[in-house]
Short mmCIF file of C-alpha atoms in Angstrom, two decimals:
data_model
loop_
_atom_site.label_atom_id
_atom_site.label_comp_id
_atom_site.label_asym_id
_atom_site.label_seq_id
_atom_site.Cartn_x
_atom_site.Cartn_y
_atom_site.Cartn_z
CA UNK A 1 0.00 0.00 0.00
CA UNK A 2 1.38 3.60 -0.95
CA UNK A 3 0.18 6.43 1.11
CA UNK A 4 -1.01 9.74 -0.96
CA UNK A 5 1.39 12.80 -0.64
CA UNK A 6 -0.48 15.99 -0.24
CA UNK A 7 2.49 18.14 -1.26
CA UNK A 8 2.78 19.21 -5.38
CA UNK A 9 5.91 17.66 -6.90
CA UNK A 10 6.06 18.48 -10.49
CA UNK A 11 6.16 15.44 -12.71
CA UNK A 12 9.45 14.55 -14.27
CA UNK A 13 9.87 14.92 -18.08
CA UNK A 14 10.20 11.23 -18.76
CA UNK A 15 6.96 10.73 -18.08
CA UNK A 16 4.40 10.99 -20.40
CA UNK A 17 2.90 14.19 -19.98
CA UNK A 18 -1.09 14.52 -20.28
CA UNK A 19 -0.70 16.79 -23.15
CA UNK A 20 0.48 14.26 -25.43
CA UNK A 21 -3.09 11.52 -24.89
CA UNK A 22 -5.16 10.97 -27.71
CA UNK A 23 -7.87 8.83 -26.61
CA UNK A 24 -10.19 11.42 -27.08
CA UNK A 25 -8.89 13.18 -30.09
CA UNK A 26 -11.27 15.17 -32.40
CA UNK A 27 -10.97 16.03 -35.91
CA UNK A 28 -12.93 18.92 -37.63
CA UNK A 29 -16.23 17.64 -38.06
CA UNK A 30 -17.64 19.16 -41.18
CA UNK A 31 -20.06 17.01 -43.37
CA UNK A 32 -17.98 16.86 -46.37
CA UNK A 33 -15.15 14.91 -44.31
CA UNK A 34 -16.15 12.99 -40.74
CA UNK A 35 -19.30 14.81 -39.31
CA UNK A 36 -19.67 14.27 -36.16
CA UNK A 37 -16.20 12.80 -35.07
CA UNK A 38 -15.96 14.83 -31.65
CA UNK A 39 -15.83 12.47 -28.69
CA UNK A 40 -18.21 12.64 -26.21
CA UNK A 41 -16.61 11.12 -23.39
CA UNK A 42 -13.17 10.47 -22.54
CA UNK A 43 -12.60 6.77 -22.21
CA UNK A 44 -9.92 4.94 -21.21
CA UNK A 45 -7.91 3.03 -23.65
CA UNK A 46 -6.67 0.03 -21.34
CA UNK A 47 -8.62 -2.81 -19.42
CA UNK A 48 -6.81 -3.62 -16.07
CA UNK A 49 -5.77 -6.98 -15.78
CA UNK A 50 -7.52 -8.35 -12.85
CA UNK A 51 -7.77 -11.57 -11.32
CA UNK A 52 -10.11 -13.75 -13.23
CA UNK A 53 -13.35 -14.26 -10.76
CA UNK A 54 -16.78 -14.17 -11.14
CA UNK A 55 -18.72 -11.36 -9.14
CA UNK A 56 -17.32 -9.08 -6.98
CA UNK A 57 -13.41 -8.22 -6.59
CA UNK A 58 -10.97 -8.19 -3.60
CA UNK A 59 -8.47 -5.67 -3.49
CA UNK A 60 -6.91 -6.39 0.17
CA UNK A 61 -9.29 -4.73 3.05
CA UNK A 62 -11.67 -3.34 0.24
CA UNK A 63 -14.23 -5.28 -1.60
CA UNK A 64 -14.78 -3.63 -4.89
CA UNK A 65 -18.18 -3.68 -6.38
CA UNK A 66 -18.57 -2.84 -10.11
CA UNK A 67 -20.67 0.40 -10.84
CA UNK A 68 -22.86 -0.57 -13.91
CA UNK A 69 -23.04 3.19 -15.36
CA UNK A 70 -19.18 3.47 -15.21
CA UNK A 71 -18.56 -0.06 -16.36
CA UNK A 72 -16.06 0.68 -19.77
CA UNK A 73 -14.54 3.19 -16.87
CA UNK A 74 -13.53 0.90 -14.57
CA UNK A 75 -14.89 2.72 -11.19
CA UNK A 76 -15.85 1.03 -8.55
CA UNK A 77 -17.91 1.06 -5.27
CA UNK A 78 -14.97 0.17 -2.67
CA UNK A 79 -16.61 -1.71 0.50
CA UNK A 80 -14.16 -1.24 3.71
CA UNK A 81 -14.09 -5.05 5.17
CA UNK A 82 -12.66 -3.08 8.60
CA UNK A 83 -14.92 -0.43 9.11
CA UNK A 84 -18.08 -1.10 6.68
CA UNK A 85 -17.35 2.34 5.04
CA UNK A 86 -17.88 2.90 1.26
CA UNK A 87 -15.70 4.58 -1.39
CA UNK A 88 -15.41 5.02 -5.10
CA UNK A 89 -12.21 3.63 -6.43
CA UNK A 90 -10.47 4.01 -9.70
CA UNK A 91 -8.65 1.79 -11.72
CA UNK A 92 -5.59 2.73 -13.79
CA UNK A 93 -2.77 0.80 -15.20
CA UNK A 94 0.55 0.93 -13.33
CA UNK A 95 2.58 2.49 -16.03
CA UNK A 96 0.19 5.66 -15.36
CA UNK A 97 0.68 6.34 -11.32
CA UNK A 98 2.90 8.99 -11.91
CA UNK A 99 0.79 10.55 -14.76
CA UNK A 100 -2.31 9.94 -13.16
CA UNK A 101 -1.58 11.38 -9.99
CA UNK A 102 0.53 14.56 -11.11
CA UNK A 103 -2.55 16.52 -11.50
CA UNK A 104 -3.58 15.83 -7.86
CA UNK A 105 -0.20 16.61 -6.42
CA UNK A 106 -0.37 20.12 -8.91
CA UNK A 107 -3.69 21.10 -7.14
CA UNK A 108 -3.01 20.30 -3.54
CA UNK A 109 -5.84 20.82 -1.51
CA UNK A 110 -9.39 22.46 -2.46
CA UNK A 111 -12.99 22.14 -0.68
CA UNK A 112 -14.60 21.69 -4.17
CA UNK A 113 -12.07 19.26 -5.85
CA UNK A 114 -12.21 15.58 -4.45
CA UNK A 115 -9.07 14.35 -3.29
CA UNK A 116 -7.75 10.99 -3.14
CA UNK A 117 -8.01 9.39 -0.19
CA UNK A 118 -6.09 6.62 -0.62
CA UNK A 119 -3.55 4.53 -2.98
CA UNK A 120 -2.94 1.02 -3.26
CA UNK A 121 -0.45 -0.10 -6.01
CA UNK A 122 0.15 -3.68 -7.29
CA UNK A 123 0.48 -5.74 -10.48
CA UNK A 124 -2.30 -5.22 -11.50
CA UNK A 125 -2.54 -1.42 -11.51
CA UNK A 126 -3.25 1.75 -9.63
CA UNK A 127 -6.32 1.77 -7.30
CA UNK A 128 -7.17 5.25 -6.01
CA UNK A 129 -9.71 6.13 -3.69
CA UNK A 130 -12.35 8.87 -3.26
CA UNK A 131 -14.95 9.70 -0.87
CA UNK A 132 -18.39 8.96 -2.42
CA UNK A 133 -21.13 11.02 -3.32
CA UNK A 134 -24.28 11.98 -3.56
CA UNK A 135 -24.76 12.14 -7.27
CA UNK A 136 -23.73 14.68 -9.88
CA UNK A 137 -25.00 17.80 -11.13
CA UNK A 138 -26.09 16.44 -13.91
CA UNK A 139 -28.53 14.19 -13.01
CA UNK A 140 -29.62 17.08 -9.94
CA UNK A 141 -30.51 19.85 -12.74
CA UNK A 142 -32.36 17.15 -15.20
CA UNK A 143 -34.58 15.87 -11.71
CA UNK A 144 -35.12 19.32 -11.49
CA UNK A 145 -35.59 20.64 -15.01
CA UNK A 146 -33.92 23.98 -14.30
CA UNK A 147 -32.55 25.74 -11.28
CA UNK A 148 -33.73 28.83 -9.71
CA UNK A 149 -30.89 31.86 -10.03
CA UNK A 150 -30.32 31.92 -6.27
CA UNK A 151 -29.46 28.15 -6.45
CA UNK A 152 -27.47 27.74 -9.27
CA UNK A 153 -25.29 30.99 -7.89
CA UNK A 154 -24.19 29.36 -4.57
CA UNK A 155 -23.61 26.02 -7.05
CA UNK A 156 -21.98 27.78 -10.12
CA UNK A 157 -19.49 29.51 -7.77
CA UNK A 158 -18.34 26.83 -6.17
CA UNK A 159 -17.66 25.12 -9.95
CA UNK A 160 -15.39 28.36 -10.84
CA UNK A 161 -13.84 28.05 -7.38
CA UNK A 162 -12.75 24.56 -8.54
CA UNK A 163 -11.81 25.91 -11.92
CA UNK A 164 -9.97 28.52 -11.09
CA UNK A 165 -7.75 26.80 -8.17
CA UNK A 166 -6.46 24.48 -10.93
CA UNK A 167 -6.10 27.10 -13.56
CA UNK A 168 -3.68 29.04 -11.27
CA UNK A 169 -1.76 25.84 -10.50
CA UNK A 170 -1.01 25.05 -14.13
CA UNK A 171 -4.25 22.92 -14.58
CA UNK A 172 -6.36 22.42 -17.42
CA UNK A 173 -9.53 20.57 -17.02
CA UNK A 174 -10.32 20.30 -20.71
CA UNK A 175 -13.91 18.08 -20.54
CA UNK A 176 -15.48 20.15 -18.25
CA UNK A 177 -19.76 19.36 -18.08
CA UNK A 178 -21.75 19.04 -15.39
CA UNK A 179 -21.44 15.79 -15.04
CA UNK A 180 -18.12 16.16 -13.80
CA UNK A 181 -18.92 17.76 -10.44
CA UNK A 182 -20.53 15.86 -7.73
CA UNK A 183 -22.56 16.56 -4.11
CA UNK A 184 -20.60 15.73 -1.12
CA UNK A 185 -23.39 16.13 0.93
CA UNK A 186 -26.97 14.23 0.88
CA UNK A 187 -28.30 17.59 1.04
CA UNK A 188 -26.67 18.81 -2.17
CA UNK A 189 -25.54 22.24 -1.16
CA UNK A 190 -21.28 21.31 -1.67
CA UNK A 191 -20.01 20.35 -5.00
CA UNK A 192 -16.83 18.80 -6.00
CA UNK A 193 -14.99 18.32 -8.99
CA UNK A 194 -14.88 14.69 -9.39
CA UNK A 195 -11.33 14.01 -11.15
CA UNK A 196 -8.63 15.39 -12.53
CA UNK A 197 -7.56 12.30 -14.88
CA UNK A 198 -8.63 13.87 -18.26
CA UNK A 199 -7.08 17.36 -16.92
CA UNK A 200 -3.99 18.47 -18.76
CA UNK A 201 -0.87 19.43 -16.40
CA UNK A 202 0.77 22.29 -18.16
CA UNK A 203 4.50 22.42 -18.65
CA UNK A 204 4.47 25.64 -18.60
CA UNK A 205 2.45 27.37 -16.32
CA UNK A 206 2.18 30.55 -18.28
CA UNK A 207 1.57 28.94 -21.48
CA UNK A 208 -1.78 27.35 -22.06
CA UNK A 209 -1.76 26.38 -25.35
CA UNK A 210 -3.04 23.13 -26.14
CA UNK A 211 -3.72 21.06 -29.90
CA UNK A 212 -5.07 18.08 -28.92
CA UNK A 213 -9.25 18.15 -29.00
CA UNK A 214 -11.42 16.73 -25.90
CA UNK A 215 -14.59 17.19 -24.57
CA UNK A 216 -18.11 16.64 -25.06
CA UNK A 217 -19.85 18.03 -28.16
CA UNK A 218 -22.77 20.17 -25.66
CA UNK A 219 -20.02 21.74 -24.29
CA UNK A 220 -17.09 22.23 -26.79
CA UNK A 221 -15.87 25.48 -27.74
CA UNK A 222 -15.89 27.47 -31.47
CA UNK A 223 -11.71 27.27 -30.94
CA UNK A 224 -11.16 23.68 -31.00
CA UNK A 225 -13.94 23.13 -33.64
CA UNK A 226 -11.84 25.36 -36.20
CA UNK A 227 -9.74 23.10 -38.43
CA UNK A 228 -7.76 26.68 -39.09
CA UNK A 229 -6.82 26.99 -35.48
CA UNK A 230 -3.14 24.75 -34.57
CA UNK A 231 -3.09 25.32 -30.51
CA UNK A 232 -6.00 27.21 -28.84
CA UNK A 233 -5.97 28.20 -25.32
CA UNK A 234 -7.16 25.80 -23.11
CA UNK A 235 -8.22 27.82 -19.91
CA UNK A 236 -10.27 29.79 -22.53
CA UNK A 237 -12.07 26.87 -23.87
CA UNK A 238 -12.84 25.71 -19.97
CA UNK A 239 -14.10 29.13 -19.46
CA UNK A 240 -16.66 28.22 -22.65
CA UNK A 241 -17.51 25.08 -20.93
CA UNK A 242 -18.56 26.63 -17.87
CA UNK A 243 -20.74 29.06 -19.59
CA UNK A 244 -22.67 25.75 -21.34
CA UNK A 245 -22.90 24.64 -17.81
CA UNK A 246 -24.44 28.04 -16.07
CA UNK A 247 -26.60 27.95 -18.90
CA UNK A 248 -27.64 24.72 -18.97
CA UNK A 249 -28.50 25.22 -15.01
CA UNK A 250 -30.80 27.72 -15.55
CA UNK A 251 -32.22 27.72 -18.84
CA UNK A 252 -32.74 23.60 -18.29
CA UNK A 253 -31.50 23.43 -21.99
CA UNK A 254 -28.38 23.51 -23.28
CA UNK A 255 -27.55 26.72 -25.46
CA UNK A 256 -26.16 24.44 -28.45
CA UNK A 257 -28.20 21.33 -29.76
CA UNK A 258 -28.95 19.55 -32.38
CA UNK A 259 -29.89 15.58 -33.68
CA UNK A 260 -27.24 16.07 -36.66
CA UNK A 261 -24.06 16.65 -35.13
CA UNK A 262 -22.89 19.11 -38.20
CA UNK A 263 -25.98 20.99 -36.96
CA UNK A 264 -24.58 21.82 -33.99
CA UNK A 265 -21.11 22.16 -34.72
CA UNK A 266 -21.80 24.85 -37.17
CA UNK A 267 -24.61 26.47 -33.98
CA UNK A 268 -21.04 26.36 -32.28
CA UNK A 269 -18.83 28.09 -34.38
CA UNK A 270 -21.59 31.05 -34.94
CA UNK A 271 -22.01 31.07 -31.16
CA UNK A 272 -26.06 31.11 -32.02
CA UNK A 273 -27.87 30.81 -29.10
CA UNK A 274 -30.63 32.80 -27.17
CA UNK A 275 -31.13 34.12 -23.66
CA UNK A 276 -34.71 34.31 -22.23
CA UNK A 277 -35.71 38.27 -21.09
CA UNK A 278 -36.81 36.94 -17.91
CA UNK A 279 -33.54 36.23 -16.71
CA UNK A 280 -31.76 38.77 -14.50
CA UNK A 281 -29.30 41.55 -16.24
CA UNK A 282 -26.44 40.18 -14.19
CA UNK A 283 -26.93 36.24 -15.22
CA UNK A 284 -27.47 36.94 -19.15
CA UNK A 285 -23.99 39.51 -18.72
CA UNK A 286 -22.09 36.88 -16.79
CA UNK A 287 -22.87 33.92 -19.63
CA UNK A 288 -22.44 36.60 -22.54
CA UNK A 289 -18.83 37.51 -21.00
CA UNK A 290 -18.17 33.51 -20.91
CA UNK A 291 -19.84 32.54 -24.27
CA UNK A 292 -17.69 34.91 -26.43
CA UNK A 293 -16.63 33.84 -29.83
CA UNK A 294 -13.09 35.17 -29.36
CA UNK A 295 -11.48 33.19 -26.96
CA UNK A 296 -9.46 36.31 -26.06
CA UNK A 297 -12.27 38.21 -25.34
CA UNK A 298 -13.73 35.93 -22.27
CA UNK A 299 -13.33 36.23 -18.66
CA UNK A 300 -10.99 34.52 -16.85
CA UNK A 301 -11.92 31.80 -13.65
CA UNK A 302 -10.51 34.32 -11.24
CA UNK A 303 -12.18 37.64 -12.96
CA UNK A 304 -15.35 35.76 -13.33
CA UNK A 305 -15.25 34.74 -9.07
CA UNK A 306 -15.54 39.12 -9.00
CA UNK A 307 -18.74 39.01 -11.48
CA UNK A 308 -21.72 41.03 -9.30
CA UNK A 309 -24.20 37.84 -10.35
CA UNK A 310 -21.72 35.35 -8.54
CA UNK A 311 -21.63 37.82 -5.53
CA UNK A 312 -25.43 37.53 -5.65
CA UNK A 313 -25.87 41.01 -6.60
CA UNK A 314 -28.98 40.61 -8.38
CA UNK A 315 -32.65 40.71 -8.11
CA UNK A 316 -34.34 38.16 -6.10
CA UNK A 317 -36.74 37.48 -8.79
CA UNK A 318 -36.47 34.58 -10.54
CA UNK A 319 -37.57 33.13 -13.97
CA UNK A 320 -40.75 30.94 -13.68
CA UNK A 321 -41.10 27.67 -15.58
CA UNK A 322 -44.14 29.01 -17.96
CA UNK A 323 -41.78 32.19 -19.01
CA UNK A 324 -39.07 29.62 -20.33
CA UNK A 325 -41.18 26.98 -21.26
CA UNK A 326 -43.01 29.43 -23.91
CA UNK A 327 -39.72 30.78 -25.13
CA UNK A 328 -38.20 27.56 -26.21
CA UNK A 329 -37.29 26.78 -30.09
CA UNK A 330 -37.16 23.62 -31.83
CA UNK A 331 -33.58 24.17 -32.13
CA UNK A 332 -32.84 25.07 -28.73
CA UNK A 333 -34.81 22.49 -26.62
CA UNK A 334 -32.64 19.29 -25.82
CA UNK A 335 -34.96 16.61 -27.15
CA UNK A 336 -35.78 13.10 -25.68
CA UNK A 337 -33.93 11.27 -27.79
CA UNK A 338 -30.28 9.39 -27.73
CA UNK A 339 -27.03 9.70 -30.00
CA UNK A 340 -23.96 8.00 -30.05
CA UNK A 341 -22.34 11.29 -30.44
CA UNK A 342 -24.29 13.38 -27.87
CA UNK A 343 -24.35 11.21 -25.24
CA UNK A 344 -24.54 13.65 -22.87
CA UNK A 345 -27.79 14.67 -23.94
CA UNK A 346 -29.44 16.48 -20.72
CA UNK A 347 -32.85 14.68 -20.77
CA UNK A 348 -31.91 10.97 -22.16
#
């Protein structure tokens, strides 16, 4: 058993830096070439070699348990033989502990990024552990169809808290959705950010730049779309991705959609979407300044932590489910329906 370091040793150079994985690479998806060729979620490209056995697995004190929805992920639900306490545990290959855990060591410690609890290494792989939760944001805002401005604020802040803690230590999160972030609490008031293994350590921490393409169609930004564009900024394109999310968790809709994947691709690149009047001055401003075209042109994670809507500086009003409901497009409502490439459709 290894125990976890909480201090931030930078990763040597002979390992294989984040920057240079392709399991989720992208081309530009225009219908004359490969429409559609944007990965929605970042897999992993390895199957740890367990112990052949049917049922559950046993990893020393734990019993791990395999979680149906992240099955091709390998995550588990880790049972504590010694103390009956429960866990989510994560699977990697050896070769990666160093890789793997980099970004962790890069962050430190945050109140809305989950930390690993514990490491166990053998021949088999890398088994880290994590607290476990009480579902993911996801899943809350689609039970709930939208969320009221006062309760998406005390939520959405606590996302750009995350954000912008690893984007001053030289972090990039790249496939940022809601599904990434996570209630620590049965009462869903504290959000986490649930992993850091798709997240890009920069070599440099002043130099974002990035050319390899993740993320989830919803939520990608015009940047990485554009076959003209070599390296685009990747804090930039996570600042996009949160404005899909604060969208998403008020509007109950995601801002781009569309069954043909082209569709919304080329929704993407115009930045076409629409705002509802109802909403507050202060919310339609914030996702304006994070939705911008130009990547240059967006707020930061740290500037965006000053906006007046995240200080709750803004009416106490809030939009009514008849007001969106009757505002709502063909284009713009997220339909019932399921796609290989937009699996992370909001209401599937």
């Amino acid at each position: 058993m290894s125990g976890f370091s909480r201090s931030r040793p930078r990763t040597p150079s002979y390992y294989a830096s984040p920057r240079e994985e392709k399991t989720a690479e992208v081309v530009d998806p225009t219908p004359a070439t490969n429409p559609g060729n944007l990965s929605p979620d970042l897999q992993p490209s390895y199957t740890p070699d367990f112990p052949k056995a049917c049922g559950n697995l046993q990893l020393e004190k734990y019993t791990l348990i395999e979680l149906r929805e992240y099955k091709d992920r390998n995550v588990y639900k880790a049972h504590n033989t010694h103390t009956n306490r429960e866990s989510i545990c994560k699977v990697f290959p050896v070769e990666r502990y160093r890789e793997v855990l980099s970004t962790y060591w890069q962050v430190d410690c945050h109140s809305n990024i989950s930390g690993v609890e514990e490491v166990i290494l053998d021949k088999n792989g890398v088994y880290l552990f994590f607290k476990t939760n009480y579902g993911d944001l996801h899943s809350y805002v689609r039970q709930k169809k939208r969320l009221k401005e006062a309760e998406a604020c005390r939520l959405f802040r606590q996302v750009v808290e995350a954000v912008a803690h690893c984007h001053e230590h030289g972090v990039v999160l790249r496939d940022l959705k809601l599904r990434k972030f996570v209630f620590a609490d049965p009462e869903k008031t504290h959000l986490l950010l649930e992993g850091l293994e798709d997240a890009c350590l920069l070599e440099d921490e002043s130099d974002d730049r990035l050319t390899d393409k993740h993320g989830c169609p919803a939520y990608v930004s015009p940047e990485i779309l554009s076959t003209a564009t070599e390296s685009y900024s990747g804090k930039a394109a996570d600042i996009w991705s949160l404005g899909v999310m604060l969208y998403t968790m008020i509007i109950g809709r995601y801002p781009f959609h569309d069954t043909e994947p082209s569709a919304l691709f080329g929704k993407i690149r115009r930045g076409q979407y629409s705002l509802p009047d109802i909403l507050s001055s202060g919310a339609k401003c914030l996702i304006r300044n994070m939705l911008r075209r130009d990547p240059t042109q967006r707020l930061t994670a740290d500037v965006s932590l000053l906006h007046p809507w995240l200080a709750g500086h803004w009416p106490s009003s809030s939009v009514s489910q008849t007001c969106v409901d009757r505002r709502q497009t063909t284009d713009q409502t997220v339909p019932n329906i399921k796609l290989t490439e937009l699996k992370d459709d909001l209401f599937d």
